[in-house]
Structures are given as structure tokens and as C-alpha cells.
CSV table of C-alpha atoms in Angstrom, one decimal:
chain,number,residue,atom,x,y,z
L,1,MET,CA,1.4,-66.1,53.4
L,2,THR,CA,4.5,-63.7,53.1
L,3,THR,CA,3.8,-60.4,54.4
L,4,VAL,CA,5.2,-59.1,50.3
L,5,HIS,CA,2.2,-61.1,49.3
L,6,PHE,CA,-0.1,-60.2,51.8
L,7,ILE,CA,0.4,-56.7,50.9
L,8,ILE,CA,-0.5,-57.2,46.9
L,9,GLU,CA,-3.5,-59.1,47.4
L,10,LEU,CA,-4.5,-56.7,50.1
L,11,PHE,CA,-4.7,-53.5,47.4
L,12,CYS,CA,-5.7,-56.4,44.8
L,13,ARG,CA,-9.3,-56.5,47.1
L,14,VAL,CA,-9.1,-53.0,47.9
L,15,ASP,CA,-9.1,-52.3,44.4
L,16,ASP,CA,-10.9,-54.0,43.0
L,17,MET,CA,-14.1,-52.0,45.6
L,18,MET,CA,-12.5,-48.6,44.5
L,19,ALA,CA,-12.2,-49.4,41.1
L,20,ASP,CA,-14.2,-46.2,40.3
L,21,ALA,CA,-11.8,-44.0,42.5
L,22,GLN,CA,-10.0,-41.8,40.2
L,23,LYS,CA,-6.3,-40.6,41.0
L,24,HIS,CA,-5.6,-36.6,41.2
L,25,SER,CA,-3.7,-35.4,38.7
L,26,GLN,CA,-1.2,-33.9,40.6
L,27,ALA,CA,-1.4,-37.1,43.8
L,28,ALA,CA,1.9,-39.2,43.7
L,29,LEU,CA,-0.8,-41.8,45.0
L,30,TYR,CA,-3.7,-43.8,43.6
L,31,PRO,CA,-6.8,-43.4,46.3
L,32,SER,CA,-6.8,-47.1,46.3
L,33,GLU,CA,-2.6,-47.1,47.5
L,34,VAL,CA,-3.3,-44.9,50.1
L,35,VAL,CA,-6.6,-46.7,51.3
L,36,THR,CA,-3.9,-50.2,51.5
L,37,LEU,CA,-1.3,-48.2,53.8
L,38,ALA,CA,-4.0,-46.9,55.7
L,39,LEU,CA,-4.8,-49.9,56.3
L,40,LEU,CA,-2.3,-51.2,56.5
L,41,PHE,CA,-1.3,-49.3,59.0
L,42,THR,CA,-4.2,-49.9,61.4
L,43,LEU,CA,-3.2,-53.3,61.2
L,44,LYS,CA,-0.1,-52.6,62.6
L,45,GLY,CA,-0.9,-50.9,64.8
L,46,GLY,CA,1.8,-48.2,67.0
L,47,GLY,CA,2.6,-44.6,66.2
L,48,ASN,CA,3.0,-42.9,62.8
L,49,ARG,CA,6.6,-42.7,63.5
L,50,ALA,CA,7.1,-46.3,64.2
L,51,PHE,CA,4.9,-47.6,61.4
L,52,TYR,CA,6.1,-45.3,58.8
L,53,ARG,CA,10.2,-46.6,59.4
L,54,TRP,CA,8.9,-49.5,59.6
L,55,LEU,CA,7.1,-49.4,55.9
L,56,LYS,CA,10.1,-46.9,54.1
L,57,ARG,CA,12.4,-50.0,56.5
L,58,ASP,CA,11.4,-52.5,53.8
L,59,TYR,CA,8.2,-52.4,51.8
L,60,LEU,CA,9.0,-48.7,50.0
L,61,PRO,CA,10.1,-51.0,46.0
L,62,LEU,CA,6.3,-52.0,47.2
L,63,PHE,CA,5.4,-47.8,47.0
L,64,PRO,CA,8.3,-45.5,45.6
L,65,GLU,CA,6.1,-43.3,45.3
L,66,LEU,CA,5.9,-42.8,49.4
L,67,PRO,CA,5.5,-39.6,50.8
L,68,HIS,CA,6.8,-37.8,53.1
L,69,ARG,CA,5.4,-38.8,57.0
L,70,THR,CA,3.7,-36.5,57.9
L,71,ARG,CA,1.9,-36.2,53.7
L,72,LEU,CA,1.0,-40.0,54.0
L,73,PHE,CA,-1.1,-39.4,57.1
L,74,ARG,CA,-2.6,-35.7,56.3
L,75,LEU,CA,-4.3,-37.8,53.2
L,76,PHE,CA,-4.9,-40.6,55.4
L,77,ASN,CA,-6.9,-38.5,56.5
L,78,THR,CA,-8.6,-37.0,53.8
L,79,HIS,CA,-9.8,-40.4,52.0
L,80,ARG,CA,-11.1,-41.4,54.9
L,81,ARG,CA,-14.8,-41.2,52.3
L,82,TRP,CA,-13.9,-44.8,51.0
L,83,ILE,CA,-14.6,-45.9,54.5
L,84,ASP,CA,-18.1,-46.1,53.8
L,85,ARG,CA,-18.3,-49.2,50.9
L,86,PHE,CA,-16.6,-51.7,53.4
L,87,ARG,CA,-19.5,-52.2,55.2
L,88,ALA,CA,-21.4,-54.8,55.6
L,89,LYS,CA,-25.3,-55.9,54.5
L,90,PRO,CA,-27.3,-55.4,57.5
L,91,THR,CA,-29.2,-58.9,58.1
L,92,VAL,CA,-31.9,-60.1,59.8
L,93,LEU,CA,-30.6,-60.0,63.5
L,94,SER,CA,-28.1,-58.0,64.6
L,95,VAL,CA,-26.1,-56.8,67.7
L,96,ILE,CA,-24.7,-53.6,68.8
L,97,ASP,CA,-21.5,-53.2,71.9
L,98,THR,CA,-19.9,-50.1,72.2
L,99,TYR,CA,-15.8,-50.1,73.2
L,100,GLY,CA,-13.5,-48.1,75.0
L,101,ILE,CA,-10.5,-47.0,73.2
L,102,GLU,CA,-7.5,-45.0,75.8
L,103,LEU,CA,-6.0,-42.2,74.1
L,104,ILE,CA,-3.0,-41.0,77.2
L,105,HIS,CA,-3.3,-42.0,81.0
L,106,PRO,CA,-6.1,-41.1,83.6
L,107,ARG,CA,-2.3,-39.1,85.4
L,108,ARG,CA,-2.5,-37.2,82.0
L,109,GLU,CA,-6.1,-36.2,82.7
L,110,GLY,CA,-6.2,-32.0,81.8
L,111,ARG,CA,-3.0,-31.3,81.1
L,112,SER,CA,-3.1,-30.4,78.0
L,113,THR,CA,-5.6,-27.9,76.5
L,114,GLN,CA,-5.9,-29.7,73.3
L,115,GLN,CA,-6.8,-33.0,74.9
L,116,ILE,CA,-9.8,-34.8,72.8
L,117,GLY,CA,-10.8,-37.7,75.1
L,118,ARG,CA,-13.2,-37.5,78.0
L,119,LYS,CA,-12.9,-39.3,81.0
L,120,GLY,CA,-14.6,-42.6,81.2
L,121,LYS,CA,-15.6,-46.0,82.4
L,122,SER,CA,-14.3,-49.5,80.3
L,123,ASN,CA,-14.3,-52.9,81.2
L,124,SER,CA,-15.2,-51.5,85.0
L,125,ARG,CA,-11.9,-49.1,84.7
L,126,TRP,CA,-11.2,-45.2,84.6
L,127,ILE,CA,-9.5,-44.4,80.7
L,128,VAL,CA,-9.2,-41.4,79.1
L,129,GLY,CA,-9.8,-41.1,75.6
L,130,GLY,CA,-13.0,-43.0,73.1
L,131,LYS,CA,-15.9,-45.2,73.0
L,132,LEU,CA,-16.1,-47.1,69.2
L,133,CYS,CA,-20.1,-48.2,68.9
L,134,LEU,CA,-20.0,-51.4,66.0
L,135,LEU,CA,-23.1,-53.0,64.7
L,136,GLN,CA,-22.7,-56.0,63.7
L,137,ASN,CA,-24.7,-58.7,61.6
L,138,GLN,CA,-25.2,-62.3,62.5
L,139,LEU,CA,-22.7,-63.1,60.6
L,140,GLY,CA,-20.3,-60.8,62.2
L,141,LEU,CA,-19.7,-58.2,59.5
L,142,ILE,CA,-19.5,-54.9,60.9
L,143,VAL,CA,-23.4,-53.2,58.9
L,144,ASP,CA,-22.5,-49.4,60.8
L,145,TRP,CA,-20.1,-47.6,63.7
L,146,ASP,CA,-19.6,-44.4,65.3
L,147,CYS,CA,-17.6,-43.3,68.2
L,148,ASP,CA,-17.9,-40.2,70.4
L,149,THR,CA,-16.2,-39.5,73.7
L,150,ALA,CA,-16.1,-41.9,76.5
L,151,ASN,CA,-18.5,-40.1,79.0
L,152,VAL,CA,-21.4,-40.2,77.2
L,153,TYR,CA,-24.4,-42.6,77.9
L,154,ASP,CA,-24.7,-45.1,75.2
L,155,GLY,CA,-28.2,-45.2,74.8
L,156,SER,CA,-27.8,-41.6,74.4
L,157,ALA,CA,-25.0,-40.9,72.1
L,158,PHE,CA,-25.2,-43.7,69.9
L,159,GLN,CA,-29.6,-44.1,69.0
L,160,HIS,CA,-28.9,-43.1,65.4
L,161,VAL,CA,-26.5,-46.4,64.9
L,162,VAL,CA,-29.9,-47.8,65.5
L,163,ASP,CA,-32.7,-46.2,64.3
L,164,ASP,CA,-30.8,-46.1,60.9
L,165,VAL,CA,-31.2,-49.7,60.5
L,166,ALA,CA,-35.0,-49.3,61.0
L,167,GLY,CA,-37.3,-52.6,59.5
L,168,GLU,CA,-34.3,-53.7,58.4
L,169,THR,CA,-33.0,-56.1,61.7
L,170,VAL,CA,-33.6,-57.3,64.5
L,171,VAL,CA,-31.1,-55.2,67.0
L,172,PHE,CA,-29.9,-56.7,70.2
L,173,ALA,CA,-28.1,-55.5,72.7
L,174,ASP,CA,-27.1,-54.7,76.3
L,175,VAL,CA,-29.2,-52.9,79.1
L,176,GLY,CA,-26.1,-49.9,78.4
L,177,PHE,CA,-28.2,-48.8,75.0
L,178,SER,CA,-32.0,-47.7,77.5
L,179,LYS,CA,-33.7,-44.8,77.7
L,180,GLN,CA,-36.8,-43.4,79.0
L,181,ASP,CA,-38.6,-41.9,76.7
L,182,TRP,CA,-36.8,-44.4,73.0
L,183,HIS,CA,-38.4,-47.7,72.7
L,184,PRO,CA,-38.0,-48.4,69.0
L,185,ASP,CA,-39.5,-51.8,68.0
L,186,HIS,CA,-36.6,-53.7,66.1
L,187,LEU,CA,-34.7,-53.6,69.8
L,188,ARG,CA,-34.5,-56.0,72.4
L,189,LEU,CA,-32.8,-55.4,75.5
L,190,CYS,CA,-30.8,-58.6,76.9
L,191,GLN,CA,-29.8,-58.8,80.6
L,192,ARG,CA,-26.0,-60.9,81.5
L,193,GLY,CA,-26.1,-63.9,80.4
L,194,GLU,CA,-29.4,-63.9,78.2
L,195,TRP,CA,-28.9,-64.3,75.0
L,196,ASN,CA,-25.5,-65.0,74.1
L,197,ASP,CA,-25.1,-65.3,70.7
L,198,ARG,CA,-24.6,-61.4,71.8
L,199,MET,CA,-21.4,-62.8,72.7
L,200,ILE,CA,-19.7,-62.6,68.6
L,201,ILE,CA,-19.3,-59.1,69.6
L,202,GLU,CA,-17.1,-59.6,72.7
L,203,THR,CA,-14.9,-61.9,70.0
L,204,THR,CA,-14.4,-59.3,67.8
L,205,LEU,CA,-13.4,-56.8,69.8
L,206,SER,CA,-10.5,-58.8,71.5
L,207,MET,CA,-9.5,-59.8,68.0
L,208,LEU,CA,-9.4,-56.1,67.6
L,209,THR,CA,-7.1,-55.7,70.9
L,210,LEU,CA,-4.9,-58.0,70.1
L,211,VAL,CA,-4.4,-58.1,66.6
L,212,CYS,CA,-4.6,-54.4,65.8
L,213,HIS,CA,-3.6,-52.8,69.4
L,214,PHE,CA,-6.6,-51.4,69.2
L,215,LYS,CA,-7.5,-50.7,72.9
L,216,LYS,CA,-4.5,-47.9,72.9
L,217,VAL,CA,-4.0,-45.8,70.6
L,218,MET,CA,-1.8,-42.2,70.2
L,219,HIS,CA,-3.7,-39.5,67.6
L,220,ARG,CA,-4.6,-36.1,69.4
L,221,LYS,CA,-7.2,-34.5,66.9
L,222,TRP,CA,-10.4,-35.8,66.4
L,223,ALA,CA,-10.6,-36.1,62.9
L,224,TYR,CA,-7.6,-38.7,63.3
L,225,PHE,CA,-8.8,-40.5,65.8
L,226,LYS,CA,-12.6,-40.8,63.8
L,227,SER,CA,-10.2,-41.6,60.9
L,228,ARG,CA,-8.5,-45.1,62.3
L,229,VAL,CA,-11.9,-46.5,63.7
L,230,GLY,CA,-13.1,-45.8,60.6
L,231,TYR,CA,-10.2,-47.5,58.7
L,232,THR,CA,-9.9,-50.4,61.1
L,233,MET,CA,-13.6,-51.1,60.9
L,234,ALA,CA,-12.8,-51.8,57.0
L,235,LEU,CA,-10.1,-53.8,57.9
L,236,PHE,CA,-12.1,-56.5,59.8
L,237,ASN,CA,-14.4,-57.1,57.5
L,238,LEU,CA,-11.7,-57.7,54.5
L,239,LEU,CA,-10.0,-59.6,57.1
L,240,VAL,CA,-12.7,-62.1,57.7
L,241,GLN,CA,-13.8,-62.5,54.4
L,242,TRP,CA,-10.7,-63.9,53.0
L,243,HIS,CA,-10.7,-67.5,53.0
L,244,GLY,CA,-14.5,-67.1,52.7
L,245,LEU,CA,-17.5,-67.1,55.6
L,246,GLU,CA,-17.8,-71.1,56.3
L,247,PRO,CA,-20.6,-71.2,59.0
L,248,ASP,CA,-20.2,-74.6,60.5
L,249,LYS,CA,-23.7,-77.3,60.9
L,250,THR,CA,-24.8,-75.5,64.1
L,251,GLY,CA,-24.7,-72.1,61.3
L,252,MET,CA,-22.5,-70.6,63.4
L,253,VAL,CA,-19.1,-69.1,61.7
L,254,HIS,CA,-15.9,-69.2,63.0
L,255,LEU,CA,-14.4,-65.6,62.4
L,256,SER,CA,-10.7,-65.3,62.5
L,257,ILE,CA,-7.5,-62.7,61.7
L,258,ALA,CA,-4.9,-63.5,63.9
L,259,GLU,CA,-3.0,-65.1,60.8
L,260,PHE,CA,-2.5,-61.5,59.8
L,261,SER,CA,-0.9,-59.9,62.9
L,262,LEU,CA,2.5,-57.6,61.8
């Protein structure tokens, strides 16, 4: 499948999920076009300028009404409300974990008064940035997500993600989600090496790192950072279901998005 065919099919899938989205009379792009471009940006990775240069140089015929770069990225942010349509439904079992995203090098911490990231640990090393919390069902699809600065404690900052699915699923988490005065019945805390099926979320995060270059982004406003995170979650759910979810003999679904790397 060529990149052109992939972009066209991606647009068709997005448009099917946004069939009731109305285009403003003064808008140049349809909402589904904006969301498609935002998903391409998260898949391509890298900075705003490099993505816009690549898009305008190679694929302008697909989006002839492409606005100016700064206008386009403002549209990504204002159309963030459509992301929720791409979330999956909870299943009997779910897994939750967090993922550090670097915004600036730790040596540059505090140089700017507009710094949005905070210093925290990710994979046993210090970063200055944000933290993603994602909840996946047993098929590996993302049910819910949220983000905060990298210095927050998982059990305090993201307990609402667990509480929102009470009565719908049993959530397995690591001990980072333990909290003294918070013990929901549907939360199961696992020690290291216990219930290894939780590794499905580590596989997801590894794919996002390698394919979407998601470990480090360059946003300087929190709203744009949150939009980037949300579009990445929506993109993942679309790509892993591209050919359908086919479990093996043991019921395990093998997820992959490597073939879509740009």
C-alpha cells in the first residue's frame, strides 16, 4: 500500500466515524480532513515545520485547501473534541499504566518562565516533560487516557481514570497506583512479574515510541501537548484495527502498527 493510498483510506475511516460533523460555512477544510491531518502528524512524528513541509511538498493534491502552517496547527487544537469518538469500549479486564514524555532536555529546566513540563522519573531516568496515563482493554484498545506533568504521583493524579470505569471492568495496575486512602474494589495491584498479561501495555508504548517517535515532543503550550497525546491515542486505535483484531489459539491479540510508519 502506497502512502497516497494509505492517506486516502485513513481519511475514509475517519470520515465514516465523523459522518455527522458539519463543516463551517467559512472553513476551508472539513472536520474529518482536519482530524486526518492531525493523525498523520502524530504518525509522522517530529516537529511542526518538518511535517508541514513534507505534507505540502508531497501530498498537497490530496488537500488542495491546506491552510497556512500556524492556522493548521490551531485547527488541530480546536478539533480535539472529536478524539473521544475513537475510544474503545471497556471489556471484562483492563490494564492501566503511565508513560513519560520528554519536552525539553533536563539541562534546560528552568531557563524559560513559560516551561510547561516538570521534572520527574521515567524508565529510571530523569526527564522534564509530561506523563501519559492510558487504560487499555483486554484486546489492547485504548479505552481512556489523561495526561499531567511528569512530577505527579500516579495514584493521585490519575485515580479518576480508574474510578470512571467502576462496575464495567477490573483494572490491573502496578504498585505506582497504590494510595493509602483509596482502595476501589475493581482495582488490582500487581507486583513486578505478576500477571504478565499486563505487558500488552508495554508493547503499546514501545510501538508508539518507535513508530510515532512519541517519547519526545516539542510542544510549548499545554493545550497543544494534550491535543498531540489525544490524537496519538485515536491513531493507535485506528491502526491496530486496520486489518481487524484476530486472536490466536490462546485468545491473545497480537498488535502491530509498524507497517504504517512514515
